[in-house]
Amino acid sequence: ATLDPASATPRVDRQPRLIRCWDPTTMQDLGTVPVSSPEDVRGAIGRARAAQRVWAGSSFAQRRLLLRTIQRFIVENTATVARVACRDSGKTQVDAVFGEIAVTCEKLRWTIAHGERWLRPEYRDSGLMNLHKTSRVEWSPVGVVGAIVPWNYPCHNVFNPLIAATFAGNAIVIKASEYAAWSTTYYQRVIDACLEAAGAPAGLVQIVNGFADTGNALVGCGADKIIFVGSVSVGRQVMKACADAPTVTPLVLELGGKDPFIICDDANVGASLHQLACRGVFQNMVRPAPPRVDRLPVV
């Protein structure tokens, strides 16, 4: 079934339970995904914490095995992984392969090859006044990482934060955008299968879906560190919530905006340059907001 574009507008529901999903290119209806309530988020963090206690004692060899397992799946199933990202975002296969899969595989490759080196204990100069002492920096897992990610790279935005988090011995709970909820059901199955194949504890990586209440719950329900990728306005709110927590929650912000496009005097201004400028501005345009529904839609 397909949706009338006019129907793709928000419905004001006090407690939405479902997210309607559709392909923004064809307007094909993709069904619904349940909204994760604050109680669901709290439960996910609890399961992640239990899994992290086990994973914190894992060897770097086992962590590399997990990343290699994910890497192998993505490489062997590139067409399917890309197609899922395209259906949720409306991008082309080329954009999905180069903008999502290639960069995800490169981060996996780099972390597998170099991650252990940067997490080893480091000895530091203690200074002349402390010649009788030895100084050393040791890196310890923070615990449960919470990541709030946008819709524009449905695949990469899920796998990107979990790579570093799990390799450093952490668990992670990812709050995906409501615009990309459909694809998360596939990626969660992929992740669960990779965790099992690598002998990692179940619940180490979890994805929750929803609207603002779900994101607020992830920030306020006890995550040990928050990663937020999105707008400046929402980033300010997340930063305030982390600062107001009983124990200040460490936060990493990656905020959007528009960069200047500078054309030098000696540039060959032609159609290709115009296309490049338009691509930079419009490649990830804002999608219409998905409707909030309390029951399965009739389409």
PDB file of C-alpha atoms in Angstrom:
ATOM      1  CA  ALA A   1       0.000   0.000   0.000  1.00  0.00           C
ATOM      2  CA  THR A   2       1.070   3.593  -0.491  1.00  0.00           C
ATOM      3  CA  LEU A   3       0.325   6.652   1.556  1.00  0.00           C
ATOM      4  CA  ASP A   4      -1.075   9.922   0.355  1.00  0.00           C
ATOM      5  CA  PRO A   5       1.632  12.547   1.052  1.00  0.00           C
ATOM      6  CA  ALA A   6      -1.042  14.646   2.700  1.00  0.00           C
ATOM      7  CA  SER A   7      -1.483  11.921   5.326  1.00  0.00           C
ATOM      8  CA  ALA A   8       2.181  12.078   6.308  1.00  0.00           C
ATOM      9  CA  THR A   9       1.596  14.792   8.867  1.00  0.00           C
ATOM     10  CA  PRO A  10       1.881  14.593  12.638  1.00  0.00           C
ATOM     11  CA  ARG A  11      -1.089  13.572  14.715  1.00  0.00           C
ATOM     12  CA  VAL A  12      -1.138  14.928  18.224  1.00  0.00           C
ATOM     13  CA  ASP A  13      -1.468  11.974  20.597  1.00  0.00           C
ATOM     14  CA  ARG A  14      -0.677  12.322  24.248  1.00  0.00           C
ATOM     15  CA  GLN A  15       0.918   8.887  24.526  1.00  0.00           C
ATOM     16  CA  PRO A  16       1.785   7.581  21.059  1.00  0.00           C
ATOM     17  CA  ARG A  17       2.450   3.849  21.024  1.00  0.00           C
ATOM     18  CA  LEU A  18       3.380   3.316  17.407  1.00  0.00           C
ATOM     19  CA  ILE A  19       5.492   5.039  14.766  1.00  0.00           C
ATOM     20  CA  ARG A  20       4.206   4.832  11.215  1.00  0.00           C
ATOM     21  CA  CYS A  21       7.031   4.146   8.768  1.00  0.00           C
ATOM     22  CA  TRP A  22       7.107   4.713   5.021  1.00  0.00           C
ATOM     23  CA  ASP A  23       9.513   4.936   2.110  1.00  0.00           C
ATOM     24  CA  PRO A  24       9.885   8.698   1.454  1.00  0.00           C
ATOM     25  CA  THR A  25      10.721   8.069  -2.202  1.00  0.00           C
ATOM     26  CA  THR A  26       7.703   5.946  -3.131  1.00  0.00           C
ATOM     27  CA  MET A  27       5.438   6.719  -0.142  1.00  0.00           C
ATOM     28  CA  GLN A  28       5.078   2.951   0.269  1.00  0.00           C
ATOM     29  CA  ASP A  29       3.714   2.070   3.688  1.00  0.00           C
ATOM     30  CA  LEU A  30       6.251   0.053   5.702  1.00  0.00           C
ATOM     31  CA  GLY A  31       4.075  -0.616   8.725  1.00  0.00           C
ATOM     32  CA  THR A  32       4.620   0.504  12.292  1.00  0.00           C
ATOM     33  CA  VAL A  33       7.273   0.209  14.982  1.00  0.00           C
ATOM     34  CA  PRO A  34       6.412   0.313  18.708  1.00  0.00           C
ATOM     35  CA  VAL A  35       7.427   3.364  20.693  1.00  0.00           C
ATOM     36  CA  SER A  36       9.795   2.626  23.572  1.00  0.00           C
ATOM     37  CA  SER A  37       8.322   4.103  26.748  1.00  0.00           C
ATOM     38  CA  PRO A  38      10.511   5.532  29.519  1.00  0.00           C
ATOM     39  CA  GLU A  39       9.989   2.222  31.353  1.00  0.00           C
ATOM     40  CA  ASP A  40      11.220   0.367  28.260  1.00  0.00           C
ATOM     41  CA  VAL A  41      14.297   2.580  28.112  1.00  0.00           C
ATOM     42  CA  ARG A  42      14.997   2.036  31.787  1.00  0.00           C
ATOM     43  CA  GLY A  43      14.745  -1.709  31.233  1.00  0.00           C
ATOM     44  CA  ALA A  44      17.089  -1.539  28.249  1.00  0.00           C
ATOM     45  CA  ILE A  45      19.677   0.342  30.303  1.00  0.00           C
ATOM     46  CA  GLY A  46      19.359  -2.259  33.055  1.00  0.00           C
ATOM     47  CA  ARG A  47      19.939  -5.133  30.628  1.00  0.00           C
ATOM     48  CA  ALA A  48      22.838  -3.257  29.056  1.00  0.00           C
ATOM     49  CA  ARG A  49      24.428  -2.707  32.454  1.00  0.00           C
ATOM     50  CA  ALA A  50      24.221  -6.408  33.288  1.00  0.00           C
ATOM     51  CA  ALA A  51      25.798  -7.282  29.928  1.00  0.00           C
ATOM     52  CA  GLN A  52      28.503  -4.645  30.346  1.00  0.00           C
ATOM     53  CA  ARG A  53      29.662  -6.126  33.643  1.00  0.00           C
ATOM     54  CA  VAL A  54      30.493  -9.289  31.745  1.00  0.00           C
ATOM     55  CA  TRP A  55      31.879  -7.546  28.666  1.00  0.00           C
ATOM     56  CA  ALA A  56      34.176  -5.278  30.694  1.00  0.00           C
ATOM     57  CA  GLY A  57      36.307  -8.351  31.438  1.00  0.00           C
ATOM     58  CA  SER A  58      36.547  -9.398  27.791  1.00  0.00           C
ATOM     59  CA  SER A  59      39.892  -9.512  26.007  1.00  0.00           C
ATOM     60  CA  PHE A  60      40.779  -7.284  23.090  1.00  0.00           C
ATOM     61  CA  ALA A  61      40.874 -10.446  20.986  1.00  0.00           C
ATOM     62  CA  GLN A  62      37.201 -11.094  21.730  1.00  0.00           C
ATOM     63  CA  ARG A  63      36.307  -7.480  21.036  1.00  0.00           C
ATOM     64  CA  ARG A  64      38.103  -7.674  17.702  1.00  0.00           C
ATOM     65  CA  LEU A  65      36.174 -10.860  16.957  1.00  0.00           C
ATOM     66  CA  LEU A  66      32.896  -9.014  17.492  1.00  0.00           C
ATOM     67  CA  LEU A  67      33.904  -6.196  15.145  1.00  0.00           C
ATOM     68  CA  ARG A  68      35.188  -8.651  12.528  1.00  0.00           C
ATOM     69  CA  THR A  69      31.888 -10.509  12.715  1.00  0.00           C
ATOM     70  CA  ILE A  70      29.957  -7.291  12.091  1.00  0.00           C
ATOM     71  CA  GLN A  71      32.375  -6.326   9.313  1.00  0.00           C
ATOM     72  CA  ARG A  72      32.001  -9.687   7.593  1.00  0.00           C
ATOM     73  CA  PHE A  73      28.219  -9.527   7.706  1.00  0.00           C
ATOM     74  CA  ILE A  74      28.118  -6.037   6.205  1.00  0.00           C
ATOM     75  CA  VAL A  75      30.573  -6.928   3.439  1.00  0.00           C
ATOM     76  CA  GLU A  76      28.776 -10.166   2.542  1.00  0.00           C
ATOM     77  CA  ASN A  77      25.337  -8.511   2.644  1.00  0.00           C
ATOM     78  CA  THR A  78      26.144  -5.088   1.231  1.00  0.00           C
ATOM     79  CA  ALA A  79      23.198  -4.980  -1.176  1.00  0.00           C
ATOM     80  CA  THR A  80      20.642  -5.802   1.519  1.00  0.00           C
ATOM     81  CA  VAL A  81      22.149  -3.469   4.127  1.00  0.00           C
ATOM     82  CA  ALA A  82      22.185  -0.627   1.596  1.00  0.00           C
ATOM     83  CA  ARG A  83      18.643  -1.338   0.398  1.00  0.00           C
ATOM     84  CA  VAL A  84      17.314  -1.168   3.954  1.00  0.00           C
ATOM     85  CA  ALA A  85      19.015   2.211   4.479  1.00  0.00           C
ATOM     86  CA  CYS A  86      17.601   3.497   1.194  1.00  0.00           C
ATOM     87  CA  ARG A  87      14.028   2.530   2.000  1.00  0.00           C
ATOM     88  CA  ASP A  88      14.117   4.416   5.294  1.00  0.00           C
ATOM     89  CA  SER A  89      15.954   7.520   4.084  1.00  0.00           C
ATOM     90  CA  GLY A  90      15.043   7.868   0.411  1.00  0.00           C
ATOM     91  CA  LYS A  91      18.694   8.027  -0.645  1.00  0.00           C
ATOM     92  CA  THR A  92      20.163   6.230  -3.645  1.00  0.00           C
ATOM     93  CA  GLN A  93      22.081   2.949  -3.531  1.00  0.00           C
ATOM     94  CA  VAL A  94      25.279   4.833  -4.444  1.00  0.00           C
ATOM     95  CA  ASP A  95      24.858   7.186  -1.490  1.00  0.00           C
ATOM     96  CA  ALA A  96      24.165   4.274   0.840  1.00  0.00           C
ATOM     97  CA  VAL A  97      27.192   2.265  -0.288  1.00  0.00           C
ATOM     98  CA  PHE A  98      29.699   5.141  -0.254  1.00  0.00           C
ATOM     99  CA  GLY A  99      28.190   7.329   2.458  1.00  0.00           C
ATOM    100  CA  GLU A 100      27.242   4.597   4.923  1.00  0.00           C
ATOM    101  CA  ILE A 101      28.700   1.160   4.267  1.00  0.00           C
ATOM    102  CA  ALA A 102      32.156   2.271   3.123  1.00  0.00           C
ATOM    103  CA  VAL A 103      32.688   4.610   6.078  1.00  0.00           C
ATOM    104  CA  THR A 104      31.323   2.035   8.542  1.00  0.00           C
ATOM    105  CA  CYS A 105      33.673  -0.635   7.197  1.00  0.00           C
ATOM    106  CA  GLU A 106      36.590   1.785   7.393  1.00  0.00           C
ATOM    107  CA  LYS A 107      35.870   2.568  11.041  1.00  0.00           C
ATOM    108  CA  LEU A 108      35.638  -1.160  11.734  1.00  0.00           C
ATOM    109  CA  ARG A 109      38.940  -1.755   9.930  1.00  0.00           C
ATOM    110  CA  TRP A 110      40.741   1.040  11.786  1.00  0.00           C
ATOM    111  CA  THR A 111      39.434   0.020  15.216  1.00  0.00           C
ATOM    112  CA  ILE A 112      40.312  -3.636  14.656  1.00  0.00           C
ATOM    113  CA  ALA A 113      43.839  -2.673  13.559  1.00  0.00           C
ATOM    114  CA  HIS A 114      44.623   0.170  15.978  1.00  0.00           C
ATOM    115  CA  GLY A 115      42.034   0.277  18.760  1.00  0.00           C
ATOM    116  CA  GLU A 116      44.004  -1.776  21.285  1.00  0.00           C
ATOM    117  CA  ARG A 117      47.066   0.451  20.886  1.00  0.00           C
ATOM    118  CA  TRP A 118      45.132   3.526  22.046  1.00  0.00           C
ATOM    119  CA  LEU A 119      43.552   1.754  25.014  1.00  0.00           C
ATOM    120  CA  ARG A 120      46.737   0.335  26.514  1.00  0.00           C
ATOM    121  CA  PRO A 121      48.019   1.867  29.786  1.00  0.00           C
ATOM    122  CA  GLU A 122      50.379   4.776  29.156  1.00  0.00           C
ATOM    123  CA  TYR A 123      53.323   5.732  31.349  1.00  0.00           C
ATOM    124  CA  ARG A 124      53.901   9.465  31.770  1.00  0.00           C
ATOM    125  CA  ASP A 125      56.798  11.558  33.005  1.00  0.00           C
ATOM    126  CA  SER A 126      56.249  12.270  36.714  1.00  0.00           C
ATOM    127  CA  GLY A 127      58.504  15.339  36.780  1.00  0.00           C
ATOM    128  CA  LEU A 128      61.612  16.094  38.821  1.00  0.00           C
ATOM    129  CA  MET A 129      59.662  16.668  42.028  1.00  0.00           C
ATOM    130  CA  ASN A 130      58.199  13.153  41.813  1.00  0.00           C
ATOM    131  CA  LEU A 131      61.200  11.081  40.856  1.00  0.00           C
ATOM    132  CA  HIS A 132      60.205   8.556  43.507  1.00  0.00           C
ATOM    133  CA  LYS A 133      56.831   8.001  41.835  1.00  0.00           C
ATOM    134  CA  THR A 134      55.599   6.369  38.647  1.00  0.00           C
ATOM    135  CA  SER A 135      52.714   7.916  36.721  1.00  0.00           C
ATOM    136  CA  ARG A 136      50.468   5.856  34.524  1.00  0.00           C
ATOM    137  CA  VAL A 137      47.201   6.495  32.663  1.00  0.00           C
ATOM    138  CA  GLU A 138      44.773   3.596  32.501  1.00  0.00           C
ATOM    139  CA  TRP A 139      41.628   3.540  30.368  1.00  0.00           C
ATOM    140  CA  SER A 140      38.545   1.994  31.928  1.00  0.00           C
ATOM    141  CA  PRO A 141      35.087   1.454  30.399  1.00  0.00           C
ATOM    142  CA  VAL A 142      32.534   4.087  31.393  1.00  0.00           C
ATOM    143  CA  GLY A 143      29.683   1.546  31.580  1.00  0.00           C
ATOM    144  CA  VAL A 144      26.531   2.133  29.541  1.00  0.00           C
ATOM    145  CA  VAL A 145      26.709   4.650  26.707  1.00  0.00           C
ATOM    146  CA  GLY A 146      23.514   6.267  25.418  1.00  0.00           C
ATOM    147  CA  ALA A 147      23.497   7.487  21.815  1.00  0.00           C
ATOM    148  CA  ILE A 148      20.794   9.661  20.234  1.00  0.00           C
ATOM    149  CA  VAL A 149      21.254   9.656  16.467  1.00  0.00           C
ATOM    150  CA  PRO A 150      19.469  11.241  13.465  1.00  0.00           C
ATOM    151  CA  TRP A 151      17.799   9.688  10.428  1.00  0.00           C
ATOM    152  CA  ASN A 152      20.061  10.765   7.565  1.00  0.00           C
ATOM    153  CA  TYR A 153      22.404   7.732   7.715  1.00  0.00           C
ATOM    154  CA  PRO A 154      20.192   4.937   9.061  1.00  0.00           C
ATOM    155  CA  CYS A 155      22.915   2.273   8.891  1.00  0.00           C
ATOM    156  CA  HIS A 156      26.015   4.251   9.817  1.00  0.00           C
ATOM    157  CA  ASN A 157      24.337   6.141  12.639  1.00  0.00           C
ATOM    158  CA  VAL A 158      23.574   2.829  14.354  1.00  0.00           C
ATOM    159  CA  PHE A 159      26.910   1.082  13.804  1.00  0.00           C
ATOM    160  CA  ASN A 160      29.177   4.121  14.186  1.00  0.00           C
ATOM    161  CA  PRO A 161      28.757   4.678  17.960  1.00  0.00           C
ATOM    162  CA  LEU A 162      28.632   0.991  18.878  1.00  0.00           C
ATOM    163  CA  ILE A 163      32.028   0.250  17.297  1.00  0.00           C
ATOM    164  CA  ALA A 164      34.076   2.417  19.667  1.00  0.00           C
ATOM    165  CA  ALA A 165      31.778   1.843  22.632  1.00  0.00           C
ATOM    166  CA  THR A 166      31.920  -1.954  22.542  1.00  0.00           C
ATOM    167  CA  PHE A 167      35.629  -2.093  21.710  1.00  0.00           C
ATOM    168  CA  ALA A 168      36.318   0.031  24.803  1.00  0.00           C
ATOM    169  CA  GLY A 169      34.383  -2.463  26.943  1.00  0.00           C
ATOM    170  CA  ASN A 170      31.086  -0.592  27.161  1.00  0.00           C
ATOM    171  CA  ALA A 171      27.469  -1.437  26.464  1.00  0.00           C
ATOM    172  CA  ILE A 172      25.373   0.957  24.400  1.00  0.00           C
ATOM    173  CA  VAL A 173      21.709   1.856  24.040  1.00  0.00           C
ATOM    174  CA  ILE A 174      20.921   3.718  20.820  1.00  0.00           C
ATOM    175  CA  LYS A 175      17.853   5.927  20.418  1.00  0.00           C
ATOM    176  CA  ALA A 176      17.222   6.063  16.685  1.00  0.00           C
ATOM    177  CA  SER A 177      15.292   8.827  14.975  1.00  0.00           C
ATOM    178  CA  GLU A 178      11.580   8.257  14.527  1.00  0.00           C
ATOM    179  CA  TYR A 179      12.244   8.923  10.829  1.00  0.00           C
ATOM    180  CA  ALA A 180      14.428   5.796  10.621  1.00  0.00           C
ATOM    181  CA  ALA A 181      12.621   3.451  12.980  1.00  0.00           C
ATOM    182  CA  TRP A 182      11.767   0.832  10.350  1.00  0.00           C
ATOM    183  CA  SER A 183      15.373  -0.024   9.495  1.00  0.00           C
ATOM    184  CA  THR A 184      16.352  -0.429  13.151  1.00  0.00           C
ATOM    185  CA  THR A 185      14.337  -3.630  13.407  1.00  0.00           C
ATOM    186  CA  TYR A 186      16.612  -5.148  10.756  1.00  0.00           C
ATOM    187  CA  TYR A 187      19.830  -3.742  12.193  1.00  0.00           C
ATOM    188  CA  GLN A 188      18.929  -4.949  15.688  1.00  0.00           C
ATOM    189  CA  ARG A 189      18.531  -8.498  14.355  1.00  0.00           C
ATOM    190  CA  VAL A 190      21.904  -8.200  12.643  1.00  0.00           C
ATOM    191  CA  ILE A 191      23.559  -6.942  15.827  1.00  0.00           C
ATOM    192  CA  ASP A 192      21.960  -9.639  17.994  1.00  0.00           C
ATOM    193  CA  ALA A 193      23.170 -12.361  15.622  1.00  0.00           C
ATOM    194  CA  CYS A 194      26.702 -10.916  15.590  1.00  0.00           C
ATOM    195  CA  LEU A 195      26.781 -10.687  19.394  1.00  0.00           C
ATOM    196  CA  GLU A 196      25.774 -14.334  19.659  1.00  0.00           C
ATOM    197  CA  ALA A 197      28.264 -15.471  17.001  1.00  0.00           C
ATOM    198  CA  ALA A 198      31.118 -13.637  18.745  1.00  0.00           C
ATOM    199  CA  GLY A 199      30.204 -14.946  22.203  1.00  0.00           C
ATOM    200  CA  ALA A 200      29.295 -11.485  23.495  1.00  0.00           C
ATOM    201  CA  PRO A 201      26.528 -11.127  26.105  1.00  0.00           C
ATOM    202  CA  ALA A 202      23.001 -10.518  24.875  1.00  0.00           C
ATOM    203  CA  GLY A 203      21.766  -6.980  25.520  1.00  0.00           C
ATOM    204  CA  LEU A 204      25.191  -5.404  25.033  1.00  0.00           C
ATOM    205  CA  VAL A 205      23.812  -3.311  22.148  1.00  0.00           C
ATOM    206  CA  GLN A 206      20.154  -2.276  22.095  1.00  0.00           C
ATOM    207  CA  ILE A 207      18.090   0.092  19.977  1.00  0.00           C
ATOM    208  CA  VAL A 208      15.067   1.990  21.272  1.00  0.00           C
ATOM    209  CA  ASN A 209      12.617   3.960  19.142  1.00  0.00           C
ATOM    210  CA  GLY A 210      10.330   6.846  19.868  1.00  0.00           C
ATOM    211  CA  PHE A 211       9.908  10.571  20.076  1.00  0.00           C
ATOM    212  CA  ALA A 212      11.194  13.169  22.546  1.00  0.00           C
ATOM    213  CA  ASP A 213      10.049  11.240  25.618  1.00  0.00           C
ATOM    214  CA  THR A 214      12.191   8.268  24.606  1.00  0.00           C
ATOM    215  CA  GLY A 215      15.263  10.453  24.142  1.00  0.00           C
ATOM    216  CA  ASN A 216      14.637  12.221  27.442  1.00  0.00           C
ATOM    217  CA  ALA A 217      14.420   8.866  29.186  1.00  0.00           C
ATOM    218  CA  LEU A 218      17.750   7.741  27.742  1.00  0.00           C
ATOM    219  CA  VAL A 219      19.406  10.889  29.093  1.00  0.00           C
ATOM    220  CA  GLY A 220      17.681  10.728  32.481  1.00  0.00           C
ATOM    221  CA  CYS A 221      17.578   7.005  33.289  1.00  0.00           C
ATOM    222  CA  GLY A 222      21.163   6.410  34.269  1.00  0.00           C
ATOM    223  CA  ALA A 223      23.341   6.153  31.157  1.00  0.00           C
ATOM    224  CA  ASP A 224      26.970   6.807  32.077  1.00  0.00           C
ATOM    225  CA  LYS A 225      27.785   8.836  28.966  1.00  0.00           C
ATOM    226  CA  ILE A 226      25.640  10.394  26.238  1.00  0.00           C
ATOM    227  CA  ILE A 227      26.382  10.907  22.556  1.00  0.00           C
ATOM    228  CA  PHE A 228      24.034  13.236  20.702  1.00  0.00           C
ATOM    229  CA  VAL A 229      24.016  13.942  16.969  1.00  0.00           C
ATOM    230  CA  GLY A 230      21.435  16.443  15.785  1.00  0.00           C
ATOM    231  CA  SER A 231      20.379  20.068  15.838  1.00  0.00           C
ATOM    232  CA  VAL A 232      21.881  22.851  17.922  1.00  0.00           C
ATOM    233  CA  SER A 233      18.568  23.587  19.650  1.00  0.00           C
ATOM    234  CA  VAL A 234      18.028  20.012  20.814  1.00  0.00           C
ATOM    235  CA  GLY A 235      21.715  19.675  21.641  1.00  0.00           C
ATOM    236  CA  ARG A 236      21.356  22.545  24.109  1.00  0.00           C
ATOM    237  CA  GLN A 237      18.499  20.715  25.819  1.00  0.00           C
ATOM    238  CA  VAL A 238      20.471  17.476  26.014  1.00  0.00           C
ATOM    239  CA  MET A 239      23.464  19.348  27.434  1.00  0.00           C
ATOM    240  CA  LYS A 240      21.277  20.941  30.124  1.00  0.00           C
ATOM    241  CA  ALA A 241      19.734  17.591  31.040  1.00  0.00           C
ATOM    242  CA  CYS A 242      23.192  16.027  31.393  1.00  0.00           C
ATOM    243  CA  ALA A 243      24.343  18.953  33.533  1.00  0.00           C
ATOM    244  CA  ASP A 244      21.243  18.772  35.758  1.00  0.00           C
ATOM    245  CA  ALA A 245      21.563  15.027  36.384  1.00  0.00           C
ATOM    246  CA  PRO A 246      22.332  13.989  40.001  1.00  0.00           C
ATOM    247  CA  THR A 247      25.814  13.109  38.787  1.00  0.00           C
ATOM    248  CA  VAL A 248      26.893  15.246  35.833  1.00  0.00           C
ATOM    249  CA  THR A 249      26.729  12.988  32.778  1.00  0.00           C
ATOM    250  CA  PRO A 250      29.625  13.235  30.293  1.00  0.00           C
ATOM    251  CA  LEU A 251      28.373  14.315  26.883  1.00  0.00           C
ATOM    252  CA  VAL A 252      29.607  14.336  23.290  1.00  0.00           C
ATOM    253  CA  LEU A 253      27.743  16.672  20.913  1.00  0.00           C
ATOM    254  CA  GLU A 254      27.845  16.606  17.115  1.00  0.00           C
ATOM    255  CA  LEU A 255      25.591  19.437  15.992  1.00  0.00           C
ATOM    256  CA  GLY A 256      24.365  20.339  12.522  1.00  0.00           C
ATOM    257  CA  GLY A 257      24.407  23.605  10.665  1.00  0.00           C
ATOM    258  CA  LYS A 258      25.333  25.175   7.371  1.00  0.00           C
ATOM    259  CA  ASP A 259      28.950  25.753   6.352  1.00  0.00           C
ATOM    260  CA  PRO A 260      29.997  28.501   3.935  1.00  0.00           C
ATOM    261  CA  PHE A 261      30.595  27.455   0.329  1.00  0.00           C
ATOM    262  CA  ILE A 262      33.607  29.419  -0.896  1.00  0.00           C
ATOM    263  CA  ILE A 263      34.394  29.680  -4.608  1.00  0.00           C
ATOM    264  CA  CYS A 264      37.841  31.026  -5.423  1.00  0.00           C
ATOM    265  CA  ASP A 265      38.395  33.530  -8.241  1.00  0.00           C
ATOM    266  CA  ASP A 266      40.321  31.030 -10.363  1.00  0.00           C
ATOM    267  CA  ALA A 267      37.670  28.308 -10.104  1.00  0.00           C
ATOM    268  CA  ASN A 268      36.118  26.894 -13.259  1.00  0.00           C
ATOM    269  CA  VAL A 269      32.485  27.647 -12.482  1.00  0.00           C
ATOM    270  CA  GLY A 270      30.323  25.206 -14.392  1.00  0.00           C
ATOM    271  CA  ALA A 271      27.410  22.842 -14.050  1.00  0.00           C
ATOM    272  CA  SER A 272      29.442  20.371 -12.001  1.00  0.00           C
ATOM    273  CA  LEU A 273      30.172  23.019  -9.377  1.00  0.00           C
ATOM    274  CA  HIS A 274      26.503  23.953  -9.188  1.00  0.00           C
ATOM    275  CA  GLN A 275      25.608  20.296  -8.695  1.00  0.00           C
ATOM    276  CA  LEU A 276      28.199  19.984  -5.937  1.00  0.00           C
ATOM    277  CA  ALA A 277      26.810  23.005  -4.099  1.00  0.00           C
ATOM    278  CA  CYS A 278      23.216  21.776  -4.391  1.00  0.00           C
ATOM    279  CA  ARG A 279      24.196  18.317  -3.220  1.00  0.00           C
ATOM    280  CA  GLY A 280      25.859  19.720  -0.124  1.00  0.00           C
ATOM    281  CA  VAL A 281      22.745  21.697   0.798  1.00  0.00           C
ATOM    282  CA  PHE A 282      19.929  19.374  -0.207  1.00  0.00           C
ATOM    283  CA  GLN A 283      21.317  15.833   0.050  1.00  0.00           C
ATOM    284  CA  ASN A 284      19.788  15.316   3.486  1.00  0.00           C
ATOM    285  CA  MET A 285      16.708  17.516   3.390  1.00  0.00           C
ATOM    286  CA  VAL A 286      14.300  17.427   6.313  1.00  0.00           C
ATOM    287  CA  ARG A 287      11.605  14.814   5.818  1.00  0.00           C
ATOM    288  CA  PRO A 288       7.943  15.384   6.710  1.00  0.00           C
ATOM    289  CA  ALA A 289       7.272  14.392  10.299  1.00  0.00           C
ATOM    290  CA  PRO A 290       5.845  10.879  10.709  1.00  0.00           C
ATOM    291  CA  PRO A 291       2.356  10.641  12.157  1.00  0.00           C
ATOM    292  CA  ARG A 292       1.977   9.337  15.670  1.00  0.00           C
ATOM    293  CA  VAL A 293      -0.622   6.600  15.806  1.00  0.00           C
ATOM    294  CA  ASP A 294      -2.293   4.726  18.641  1.00  0.00           C
ATOM    295  CA  ARG A 295      -3.401   1.815  16.512  1.00  0.00           C
ATOM    296  CA  LEU A 296      -2.437   0.104  13.292  1.00  0.00           C
ATOM    297  CA  PRO A 297      -3.151   2.395  10.348  1.00  0.00           C
ATOM    298  CA  VAL A 298      -5.649   1.518   7.666  1.00  0.00           C
ATOM    299  CA  VAL A 299      -3.982   2.132   4.295  1.00  0.00           C
TER     300      VAL A 299
END
